[in-house]
Coordinates of C-alpha atoms and ligand atoms in Angstrom, one line a residue:
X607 CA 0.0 0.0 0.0
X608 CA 1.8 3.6 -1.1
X609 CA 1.8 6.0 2.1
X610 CA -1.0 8.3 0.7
X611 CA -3.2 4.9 0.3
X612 CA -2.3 4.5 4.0
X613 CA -2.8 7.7 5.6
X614 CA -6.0 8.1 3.8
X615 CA -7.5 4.3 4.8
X616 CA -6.8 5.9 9.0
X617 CA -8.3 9.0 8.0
X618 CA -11.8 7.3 7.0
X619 CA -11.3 4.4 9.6
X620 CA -10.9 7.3 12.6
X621 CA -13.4 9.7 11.3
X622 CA -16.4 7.9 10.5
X623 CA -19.3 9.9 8.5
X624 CA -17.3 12.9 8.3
X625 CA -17.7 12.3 4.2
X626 CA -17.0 15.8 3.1
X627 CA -13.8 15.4 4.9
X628 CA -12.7 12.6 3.4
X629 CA -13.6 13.8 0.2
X630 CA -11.3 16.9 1.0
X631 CA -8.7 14.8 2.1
X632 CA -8.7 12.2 -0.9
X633 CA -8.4 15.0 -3.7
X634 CA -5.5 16.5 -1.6
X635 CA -3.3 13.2 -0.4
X636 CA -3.7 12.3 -4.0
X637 CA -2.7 14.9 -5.9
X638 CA 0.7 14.7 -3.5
X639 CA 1.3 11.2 -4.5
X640 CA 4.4 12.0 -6.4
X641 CA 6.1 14.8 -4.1
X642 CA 6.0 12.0 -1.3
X643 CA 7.6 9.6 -3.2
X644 CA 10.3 12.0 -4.1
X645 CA 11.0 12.9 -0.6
X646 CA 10.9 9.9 1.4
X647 CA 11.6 12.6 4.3
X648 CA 7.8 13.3 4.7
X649 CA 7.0 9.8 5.7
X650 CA 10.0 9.3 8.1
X651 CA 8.6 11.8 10.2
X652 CA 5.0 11.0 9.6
X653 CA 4.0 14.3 8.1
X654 CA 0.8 13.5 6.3
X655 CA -1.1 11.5 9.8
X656 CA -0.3 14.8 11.6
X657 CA -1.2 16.9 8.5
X658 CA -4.7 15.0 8.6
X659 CA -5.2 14.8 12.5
X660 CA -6.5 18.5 13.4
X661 CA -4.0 20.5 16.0
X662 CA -7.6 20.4 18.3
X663 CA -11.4 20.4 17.5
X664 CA -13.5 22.4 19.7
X665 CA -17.3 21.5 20.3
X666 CA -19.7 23.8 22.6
X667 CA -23.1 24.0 23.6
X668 CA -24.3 27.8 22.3
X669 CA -28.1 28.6 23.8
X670 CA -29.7 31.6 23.2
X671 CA -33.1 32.9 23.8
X672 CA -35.9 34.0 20.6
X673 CA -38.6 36.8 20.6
X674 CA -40.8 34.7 21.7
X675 CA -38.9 33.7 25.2
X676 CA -38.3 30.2 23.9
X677 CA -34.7 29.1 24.8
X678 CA -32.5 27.1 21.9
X679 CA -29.5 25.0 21.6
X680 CA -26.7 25.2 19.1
X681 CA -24.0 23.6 18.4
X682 CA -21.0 25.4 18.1
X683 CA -17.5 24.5 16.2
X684 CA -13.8 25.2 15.6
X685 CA -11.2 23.2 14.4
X686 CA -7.8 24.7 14.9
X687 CA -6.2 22.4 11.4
X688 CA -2.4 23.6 11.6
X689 CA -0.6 26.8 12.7
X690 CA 3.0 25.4 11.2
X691 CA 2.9 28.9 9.3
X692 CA 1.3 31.6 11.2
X693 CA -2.0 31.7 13.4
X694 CA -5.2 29.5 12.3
X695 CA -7.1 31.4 10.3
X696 CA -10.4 30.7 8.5
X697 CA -13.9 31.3 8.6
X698 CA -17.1 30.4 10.1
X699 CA -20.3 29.1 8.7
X700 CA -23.7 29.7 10.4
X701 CA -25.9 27.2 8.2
X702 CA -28.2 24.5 9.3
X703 CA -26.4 21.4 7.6
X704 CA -22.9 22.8 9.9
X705 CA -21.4 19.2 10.9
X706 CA -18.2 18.4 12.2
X707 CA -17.0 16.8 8.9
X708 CA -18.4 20.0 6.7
X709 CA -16.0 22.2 9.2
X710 CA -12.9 19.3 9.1
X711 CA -13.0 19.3 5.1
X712 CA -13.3 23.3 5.6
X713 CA -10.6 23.8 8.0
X714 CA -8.3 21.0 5.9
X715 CA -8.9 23.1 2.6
X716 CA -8.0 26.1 4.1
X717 CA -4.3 24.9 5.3
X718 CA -3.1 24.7 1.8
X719 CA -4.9 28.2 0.4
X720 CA -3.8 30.3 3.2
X721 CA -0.5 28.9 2.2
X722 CA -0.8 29.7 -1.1
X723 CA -1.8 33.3 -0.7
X724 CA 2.3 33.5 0.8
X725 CA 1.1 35.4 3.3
X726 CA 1.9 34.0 7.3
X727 CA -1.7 32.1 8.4
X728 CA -2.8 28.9 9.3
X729 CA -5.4 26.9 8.7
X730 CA -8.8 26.5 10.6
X731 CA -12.6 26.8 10.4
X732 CA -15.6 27.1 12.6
X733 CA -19.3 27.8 12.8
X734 CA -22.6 26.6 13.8
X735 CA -26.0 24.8 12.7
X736 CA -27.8 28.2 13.4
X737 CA -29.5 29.5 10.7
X738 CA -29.4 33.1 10.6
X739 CA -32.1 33.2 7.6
X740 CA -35.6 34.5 9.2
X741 CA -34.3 35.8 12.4
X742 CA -34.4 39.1 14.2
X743 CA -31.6 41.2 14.3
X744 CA -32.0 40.9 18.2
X745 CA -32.4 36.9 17.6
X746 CA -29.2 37.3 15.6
X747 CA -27.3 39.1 18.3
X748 CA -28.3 36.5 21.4
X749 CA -26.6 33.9 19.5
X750 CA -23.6 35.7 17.8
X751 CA -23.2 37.0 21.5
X752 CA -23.4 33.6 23.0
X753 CA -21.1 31.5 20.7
X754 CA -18.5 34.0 21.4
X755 CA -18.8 33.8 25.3
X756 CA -17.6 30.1 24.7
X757 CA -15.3 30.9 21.7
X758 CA -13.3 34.2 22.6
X759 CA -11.1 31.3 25.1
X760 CA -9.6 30.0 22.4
X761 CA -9.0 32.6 19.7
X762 CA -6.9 36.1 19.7
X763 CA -5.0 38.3 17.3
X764 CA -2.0 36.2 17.2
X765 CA -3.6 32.7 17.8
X766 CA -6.4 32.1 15.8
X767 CA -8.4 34.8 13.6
X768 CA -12.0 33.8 12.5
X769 CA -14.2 35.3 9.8
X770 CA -17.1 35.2 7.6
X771 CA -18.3 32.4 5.6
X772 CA -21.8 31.4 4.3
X773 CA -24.6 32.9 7.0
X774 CA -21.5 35.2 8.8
X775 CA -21.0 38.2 7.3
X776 CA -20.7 41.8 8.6
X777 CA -23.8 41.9 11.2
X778 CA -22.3 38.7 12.8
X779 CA -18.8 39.9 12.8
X780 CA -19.8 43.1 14.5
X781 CA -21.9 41.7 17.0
X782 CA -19.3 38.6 17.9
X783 CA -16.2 41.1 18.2
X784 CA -18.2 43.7 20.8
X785 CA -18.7 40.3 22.7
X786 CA -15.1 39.1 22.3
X787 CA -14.1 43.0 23.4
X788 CA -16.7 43.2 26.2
X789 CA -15.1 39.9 27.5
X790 CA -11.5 40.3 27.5
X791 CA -10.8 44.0 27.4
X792 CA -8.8 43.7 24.1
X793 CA -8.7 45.9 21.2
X794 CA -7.1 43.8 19.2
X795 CA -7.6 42.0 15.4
X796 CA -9.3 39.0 16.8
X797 CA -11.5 38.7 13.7
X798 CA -11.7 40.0 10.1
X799 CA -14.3 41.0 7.8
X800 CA -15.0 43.8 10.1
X801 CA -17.0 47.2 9.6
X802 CA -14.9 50.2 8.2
X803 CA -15.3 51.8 11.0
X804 CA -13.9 49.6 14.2
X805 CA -10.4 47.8 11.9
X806 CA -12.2 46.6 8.9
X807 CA -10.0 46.6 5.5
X808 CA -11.5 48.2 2.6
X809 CA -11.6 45.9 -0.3
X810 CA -12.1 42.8 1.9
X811 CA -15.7 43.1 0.8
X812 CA -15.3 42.8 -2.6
X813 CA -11.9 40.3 -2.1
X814 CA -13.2 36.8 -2.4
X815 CA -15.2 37.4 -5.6
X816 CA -12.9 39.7 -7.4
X817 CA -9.9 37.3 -6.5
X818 CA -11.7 34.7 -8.4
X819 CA -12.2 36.9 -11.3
X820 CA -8.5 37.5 -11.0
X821 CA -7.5 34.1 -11.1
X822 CA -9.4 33.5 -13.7
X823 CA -8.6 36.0 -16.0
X824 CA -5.0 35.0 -15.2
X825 CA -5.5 31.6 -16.4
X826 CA -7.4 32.2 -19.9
X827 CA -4.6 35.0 -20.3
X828 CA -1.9 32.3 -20.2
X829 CA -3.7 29.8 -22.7
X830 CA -4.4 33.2 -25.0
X831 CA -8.1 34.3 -24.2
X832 CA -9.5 36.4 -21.4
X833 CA -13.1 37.1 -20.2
X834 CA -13.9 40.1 -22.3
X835 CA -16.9 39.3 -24.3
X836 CA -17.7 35.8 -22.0
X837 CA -20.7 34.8 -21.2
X838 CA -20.5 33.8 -17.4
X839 CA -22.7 31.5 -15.3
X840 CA -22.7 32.1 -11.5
X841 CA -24.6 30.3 -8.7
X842 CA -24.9 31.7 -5.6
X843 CA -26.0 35.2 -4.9
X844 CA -24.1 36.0 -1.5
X845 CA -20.8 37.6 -1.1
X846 CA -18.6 36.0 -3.5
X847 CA -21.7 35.3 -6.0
X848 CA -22.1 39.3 -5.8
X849 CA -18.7 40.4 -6.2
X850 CA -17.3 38.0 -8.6
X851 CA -20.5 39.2 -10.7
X852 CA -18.7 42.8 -10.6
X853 CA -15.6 42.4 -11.2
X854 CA -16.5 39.6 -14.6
X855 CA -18.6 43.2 -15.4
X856 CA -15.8 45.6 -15.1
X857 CA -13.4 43.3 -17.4
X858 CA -15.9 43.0 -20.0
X859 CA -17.8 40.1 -19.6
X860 CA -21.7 39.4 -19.3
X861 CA -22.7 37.1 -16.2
X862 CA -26.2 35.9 -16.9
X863 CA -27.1 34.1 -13.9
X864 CA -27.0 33.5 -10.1
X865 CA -28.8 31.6 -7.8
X866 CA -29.9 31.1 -4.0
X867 CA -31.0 28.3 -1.7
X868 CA -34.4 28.3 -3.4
X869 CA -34.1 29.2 -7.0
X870 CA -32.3 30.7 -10.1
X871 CA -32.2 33.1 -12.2
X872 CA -31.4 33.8 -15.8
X873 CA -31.0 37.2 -17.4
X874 CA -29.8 37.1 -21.1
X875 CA -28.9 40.8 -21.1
X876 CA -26.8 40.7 -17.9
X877 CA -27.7 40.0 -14.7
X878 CA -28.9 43.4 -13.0
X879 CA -26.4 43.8 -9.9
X880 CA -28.0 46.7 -8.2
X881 CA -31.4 44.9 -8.3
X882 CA -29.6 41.6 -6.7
X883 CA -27.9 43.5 -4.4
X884 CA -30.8 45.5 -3.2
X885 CA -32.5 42.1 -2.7
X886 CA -30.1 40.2 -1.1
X887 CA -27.8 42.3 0.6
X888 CA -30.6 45.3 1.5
X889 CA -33.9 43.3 2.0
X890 CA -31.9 40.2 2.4
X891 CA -34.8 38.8 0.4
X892 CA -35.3 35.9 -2.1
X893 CA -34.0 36.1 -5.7
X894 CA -37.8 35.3 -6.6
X895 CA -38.0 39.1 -6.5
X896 CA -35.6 39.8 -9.4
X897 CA -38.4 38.9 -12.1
X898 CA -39.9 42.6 -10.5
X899 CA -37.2 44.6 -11.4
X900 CA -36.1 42.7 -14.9
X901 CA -39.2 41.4 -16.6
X902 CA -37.7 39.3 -19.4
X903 CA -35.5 37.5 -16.9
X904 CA -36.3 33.9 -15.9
X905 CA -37.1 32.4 -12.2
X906 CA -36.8 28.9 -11.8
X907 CA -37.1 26.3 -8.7
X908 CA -35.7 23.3 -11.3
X909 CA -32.6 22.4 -12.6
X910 CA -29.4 24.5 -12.0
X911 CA -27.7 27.4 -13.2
X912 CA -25.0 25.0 -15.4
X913 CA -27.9 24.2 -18.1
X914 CA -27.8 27.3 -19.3
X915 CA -24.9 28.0 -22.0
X916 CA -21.8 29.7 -21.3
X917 CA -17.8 30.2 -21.7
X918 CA -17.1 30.1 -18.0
X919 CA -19.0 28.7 -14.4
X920 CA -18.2 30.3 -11.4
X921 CA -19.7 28.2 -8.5
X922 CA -20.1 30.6 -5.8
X923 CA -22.4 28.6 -3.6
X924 CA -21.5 25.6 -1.2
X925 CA -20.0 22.2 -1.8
X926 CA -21.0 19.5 -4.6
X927 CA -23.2 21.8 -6.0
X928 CA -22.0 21.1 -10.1
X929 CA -22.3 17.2 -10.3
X930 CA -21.0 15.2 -13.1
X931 CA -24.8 15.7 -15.5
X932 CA -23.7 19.2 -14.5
X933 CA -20.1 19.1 -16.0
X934 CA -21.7 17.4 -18.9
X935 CA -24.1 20.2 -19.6
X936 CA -21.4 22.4 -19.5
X937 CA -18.9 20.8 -21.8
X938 CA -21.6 20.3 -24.4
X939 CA -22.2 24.2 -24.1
X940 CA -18.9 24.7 -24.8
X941 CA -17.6 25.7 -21.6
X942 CA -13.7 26.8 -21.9
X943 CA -13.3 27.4 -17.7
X944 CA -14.5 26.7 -14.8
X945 CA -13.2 28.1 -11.5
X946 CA -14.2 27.8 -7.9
X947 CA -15.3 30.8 -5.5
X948 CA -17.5 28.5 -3.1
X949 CA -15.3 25.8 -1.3
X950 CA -14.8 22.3 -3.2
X951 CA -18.6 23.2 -5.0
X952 CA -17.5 20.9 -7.7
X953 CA -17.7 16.6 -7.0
X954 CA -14.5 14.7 -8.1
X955 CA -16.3 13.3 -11.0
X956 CA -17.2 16.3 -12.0
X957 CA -13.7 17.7 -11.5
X958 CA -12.1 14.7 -13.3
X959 CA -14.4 14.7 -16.6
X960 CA -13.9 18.5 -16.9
X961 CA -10.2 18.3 -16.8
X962 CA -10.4 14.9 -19.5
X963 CA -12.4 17.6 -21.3
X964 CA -9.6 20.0 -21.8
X965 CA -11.9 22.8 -19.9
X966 CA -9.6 25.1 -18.1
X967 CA -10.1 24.2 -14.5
X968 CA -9.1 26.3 -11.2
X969 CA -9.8 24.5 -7.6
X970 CA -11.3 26.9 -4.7
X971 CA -8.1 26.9 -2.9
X972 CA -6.2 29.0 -5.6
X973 CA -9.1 30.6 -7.4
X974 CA -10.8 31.9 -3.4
X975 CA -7.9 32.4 -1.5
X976 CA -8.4 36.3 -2.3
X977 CA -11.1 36.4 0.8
X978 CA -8.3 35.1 3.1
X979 CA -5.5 36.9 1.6
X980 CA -7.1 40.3 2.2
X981 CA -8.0 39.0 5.7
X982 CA -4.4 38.5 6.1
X983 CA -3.8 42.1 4.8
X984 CA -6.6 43.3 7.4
X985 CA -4.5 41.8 10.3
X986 CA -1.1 43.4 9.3
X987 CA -3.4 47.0 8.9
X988 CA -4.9 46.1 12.4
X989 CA -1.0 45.5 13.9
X990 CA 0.4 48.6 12.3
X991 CA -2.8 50.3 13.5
X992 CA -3.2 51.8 10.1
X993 CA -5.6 51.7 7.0
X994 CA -4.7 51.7 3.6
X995 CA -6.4 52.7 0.8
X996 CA -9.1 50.7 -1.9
X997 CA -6.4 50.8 -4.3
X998 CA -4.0 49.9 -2.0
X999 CA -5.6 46.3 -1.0
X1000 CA -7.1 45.5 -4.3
X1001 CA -4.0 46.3 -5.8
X1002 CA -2.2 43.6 -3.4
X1003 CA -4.9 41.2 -4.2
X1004 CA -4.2 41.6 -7.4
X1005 CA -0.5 40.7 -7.3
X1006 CA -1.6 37.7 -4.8
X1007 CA -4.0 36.1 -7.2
X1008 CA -1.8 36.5 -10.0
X1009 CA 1.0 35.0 -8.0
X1010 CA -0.8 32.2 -6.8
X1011 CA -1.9 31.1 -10.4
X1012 CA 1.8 31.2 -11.5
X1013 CA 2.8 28.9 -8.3
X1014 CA 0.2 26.7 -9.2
X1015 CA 1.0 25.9 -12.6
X1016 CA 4.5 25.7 -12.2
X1017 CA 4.4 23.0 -9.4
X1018 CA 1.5 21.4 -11.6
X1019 CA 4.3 21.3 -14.6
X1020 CA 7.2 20.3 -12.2
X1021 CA 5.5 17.7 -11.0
X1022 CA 4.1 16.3 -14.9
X1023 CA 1.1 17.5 -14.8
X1024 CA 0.6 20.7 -17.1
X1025 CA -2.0 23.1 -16.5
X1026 CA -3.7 20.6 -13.9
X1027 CA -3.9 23.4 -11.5
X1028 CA -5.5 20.6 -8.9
X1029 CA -2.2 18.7 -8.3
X1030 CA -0.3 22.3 -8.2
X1031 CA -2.8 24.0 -5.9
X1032 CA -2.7 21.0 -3.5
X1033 CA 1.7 20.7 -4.3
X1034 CA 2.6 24.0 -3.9
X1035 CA 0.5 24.6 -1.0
X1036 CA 1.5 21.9 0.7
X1037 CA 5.5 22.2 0.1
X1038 CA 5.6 25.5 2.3
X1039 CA 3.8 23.7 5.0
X1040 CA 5.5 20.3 5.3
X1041 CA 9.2 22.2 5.2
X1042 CA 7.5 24.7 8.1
X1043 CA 6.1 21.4 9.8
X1044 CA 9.6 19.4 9.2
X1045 CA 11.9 22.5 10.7
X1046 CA 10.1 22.5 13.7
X1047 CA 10.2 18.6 14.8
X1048 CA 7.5 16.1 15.3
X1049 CA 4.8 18.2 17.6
Ligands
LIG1365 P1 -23.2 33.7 1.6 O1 -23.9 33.2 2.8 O2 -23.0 35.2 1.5 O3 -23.9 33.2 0.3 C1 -24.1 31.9 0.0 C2 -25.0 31.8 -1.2 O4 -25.1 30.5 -1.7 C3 -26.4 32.3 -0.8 O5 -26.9 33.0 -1.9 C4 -27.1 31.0 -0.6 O6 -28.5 31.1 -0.8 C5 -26.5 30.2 -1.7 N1 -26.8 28.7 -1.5 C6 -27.4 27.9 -2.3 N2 -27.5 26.7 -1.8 C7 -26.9 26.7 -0.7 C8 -26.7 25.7 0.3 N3 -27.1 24.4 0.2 N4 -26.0 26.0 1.4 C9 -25.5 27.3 1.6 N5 -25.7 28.3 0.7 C10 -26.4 28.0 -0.4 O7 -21.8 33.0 1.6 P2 -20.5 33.3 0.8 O8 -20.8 34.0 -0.5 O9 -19.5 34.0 1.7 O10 -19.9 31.9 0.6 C11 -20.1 31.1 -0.6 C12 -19.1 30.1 -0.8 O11 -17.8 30.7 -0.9 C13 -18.9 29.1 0.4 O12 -18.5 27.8 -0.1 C14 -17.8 29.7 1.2 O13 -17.1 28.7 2.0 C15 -16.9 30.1 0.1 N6 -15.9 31.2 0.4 C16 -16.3 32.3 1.0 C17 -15.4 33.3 1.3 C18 -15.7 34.6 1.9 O14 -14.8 35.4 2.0 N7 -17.0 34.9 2.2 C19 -13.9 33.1 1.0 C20 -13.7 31.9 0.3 C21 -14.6 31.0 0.0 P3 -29.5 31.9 0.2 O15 -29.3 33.4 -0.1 O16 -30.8 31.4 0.0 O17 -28.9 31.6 1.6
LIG1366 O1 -13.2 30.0 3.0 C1 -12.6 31.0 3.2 O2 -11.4 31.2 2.8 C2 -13.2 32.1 4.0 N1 -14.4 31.9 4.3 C3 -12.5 33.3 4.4 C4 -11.7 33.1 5.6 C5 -11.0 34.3 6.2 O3 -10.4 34.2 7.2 O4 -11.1 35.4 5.6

């Protein structure tokens, strides 16, 4: 049995059900197949059971209390993955389906991208099976403030730095960082994604989606296209849905769908940002609405946003959301590239019959890392108690994105696999951490 064919048998065996996990952890052990067997080193000092056996996993009991006086229970998570390179960072996701194995595969996916972004954080990832959607602000506020009263123990500005995910976004952050404030006393950059006005970054908004646009752009420039004049599908109509609808805009391509939890819509002139952002970000309301502000749009409760014919997907939503019928619409609509703003949305069969398909294919790690990476340029503002400018930041996220595609498909080519930006995603983000984790002994 190789090593990888070990480690990954243990990893199932000791974490039974945790399926997302395992999933996460297949597509990455396999994919560094062929550094380990070039550097024997890694198995001598079992590298790859300690890379897949979390630092700690925190579980906690978070009740709060509705309008209605009716008390609740939550449970609360976070998975501190690996802090060989700087302090666990990640994000957490408030969403009913929150498991432990969705926040493992989470906080194992986010080791490799923060260390792709070459900036100096770790990897981890939290949350809860709350679900914001339908609740009070007041509602939101009793269990934001009492999921920190457990959490704040265990995080700070230099040992682990949460942020937003799917449900979490700036309402949450505010309300968990007056709690983690009120608590300790600390003014400090315990979280990012944080209003303006109390050590948020500009840009880190807009980071996630226009990184993936970056990315993107970066890899159809190096195989002699770009996105100007592309017709773009996108699911998901949150954050990175939102912005990576912007950015595909300003460089001259035409996104013509999105999609929430309950529906999709298609818009063959070009999807109406202001209207979506009124509904979802304003009214945080239901994309059923669009149809009132563009008429000759299309809702739809069936199907997906990948039967509808384009030159590049952008999954912006959640996991395993663009299956292999999926990848097979797609390639028969001549899809030339898909990349991945929503964390591992695509299934490996999926993944695989893309890539057989020559369509250009960039894994979340490299093609969302621009969230993290302007996290991590929120911290170093935060620590030099300054704030830079918009241009500033996106300029930096620029540079990163563009610098992690070039990583990527260099290791990819090193390694004898050209322009598979899976195996050099998963390579070069694991090479920085595996030297960090060998120079500083078995712990
Ligand atoms: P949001 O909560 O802002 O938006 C999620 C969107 O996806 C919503 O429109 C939601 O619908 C829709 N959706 C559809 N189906 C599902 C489902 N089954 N579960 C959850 N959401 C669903 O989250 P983000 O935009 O922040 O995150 C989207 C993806 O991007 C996630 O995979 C996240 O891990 C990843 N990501 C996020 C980063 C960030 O900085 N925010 C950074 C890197 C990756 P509805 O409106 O009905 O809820
Ligand atoms: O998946 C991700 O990279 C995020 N949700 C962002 C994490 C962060 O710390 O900004």
């Amino acid at each position: 049995m190789s090593y990888v064919s070990e480690v990954l048998a243990n990893v199932i065996a000791k974490n039974p059900g945790e399926t997302e996990f395992h999933q996460a952890a297949k597509e990455v052990l396999e994919a560094l197949e062929p550094v380990v067997e070039k550097h024997p080193e890694y198995r001598k000092n079992a590298l790859l059971e300690r890379l897949t056996e979390p630092d700690r996993q925190i579980m906690f009991r978070v009740p709060w209390i509705d309008d209605k006086g009716v008390p609740h229970v939550n449970r609360g998570f976070r998975v501190q993955f690996n802090n060989a390179i700087g302090p666990y960072k990640g994000g957490l996701r408030l969403h009913p389906s929150v498991n432990l194995g969705i926040i493992k595969f989470l906080g194992f996916e986010q080791i490799f991208k923060n260390s792709l972004t070459g900036l100096p954080i770790g990897g981890g990832k939290g949350g809860s099976d709350f679900d914001p959607k339908g609740k009070s602000d007041r509602e939101v506020f009793e269990f934001c403030r009492s999921f920190m009263t457990e959490l704040y123990k265990y995080i700070g500005a230099d040992v682990d730095v949460p942020a937003g995910d799917i449900g979490t976004g700036a309402r949450e952050i505010g309300y968990m960082y007056g709690t983690y404030k009120k608590i300790t006393g600390l003014y400090e950059g315990v979280l990012t994604g944080k209003g303006l006005s109390y050590g948020g970054s500009l840009a880190r908004t807009e980071a996630t989606g226009y990184g993936l646009v970056y990315l993107t752009e970066e890899m159809l420039k190096a195989h002699g296209s770009s996105l100007k004049g592309k017709t773009v599908a996108v699911s998901g109509a949150g954050n990175v849905a939102i912005y990576a609808v912007e950015k595909a805009y300003a460089l001259g391509a035409k996104p013509v769908t999105m999609s929430d939890s309950t529906g999709w819509i298609y818009d063959p002139d070009g999807i109406d940002l202001k209207a979506v952002k009124e509904i979802k970000e304003v009214k945080r309301g239901r994309l059923s609405e669009y149809k009132a502000f563009r008429p000759k749009s299309e809702y739809s409760t069936s199907g997906h946003v990948w039967q509808v014919k384009c030159d590049v997907a952008l999954p912006c939503a959640t996991q395993n959301e663009l299956n292999l019928d999926d990848a097979k619409a797609l390639v028969k609509n001549k899809v030339t590239a898909v990349a991945e703003g929503a964390n591992m949305p695509t299934t490996p069969e999926a993944t695989e019959y893309l890539i057989k398909s020559g369509v250009l294919f960039a894994p979340g790690k490299a093609a969302n890392a621009g969230g993290v990476a302007t996290s991590a340029l929120e911290m170093s503002q935060n620590s030099q108690r300054l704030n830079w400018t918009f241009e500033e930041v996106d300029a930096k996220l620029h540079g990163i994105m563009v610098g992690i595609y070039r990583q990527a498909a260099a290791a990819a080519e090193e390694y004898g696999h050209k322009d598979n930006l899976v195996y050099g995603a998963n390579i070069a983000g694991f090479t920085k951490v595996a030297n960090a984790m060998l120079a500083q002994g078995i712990q």
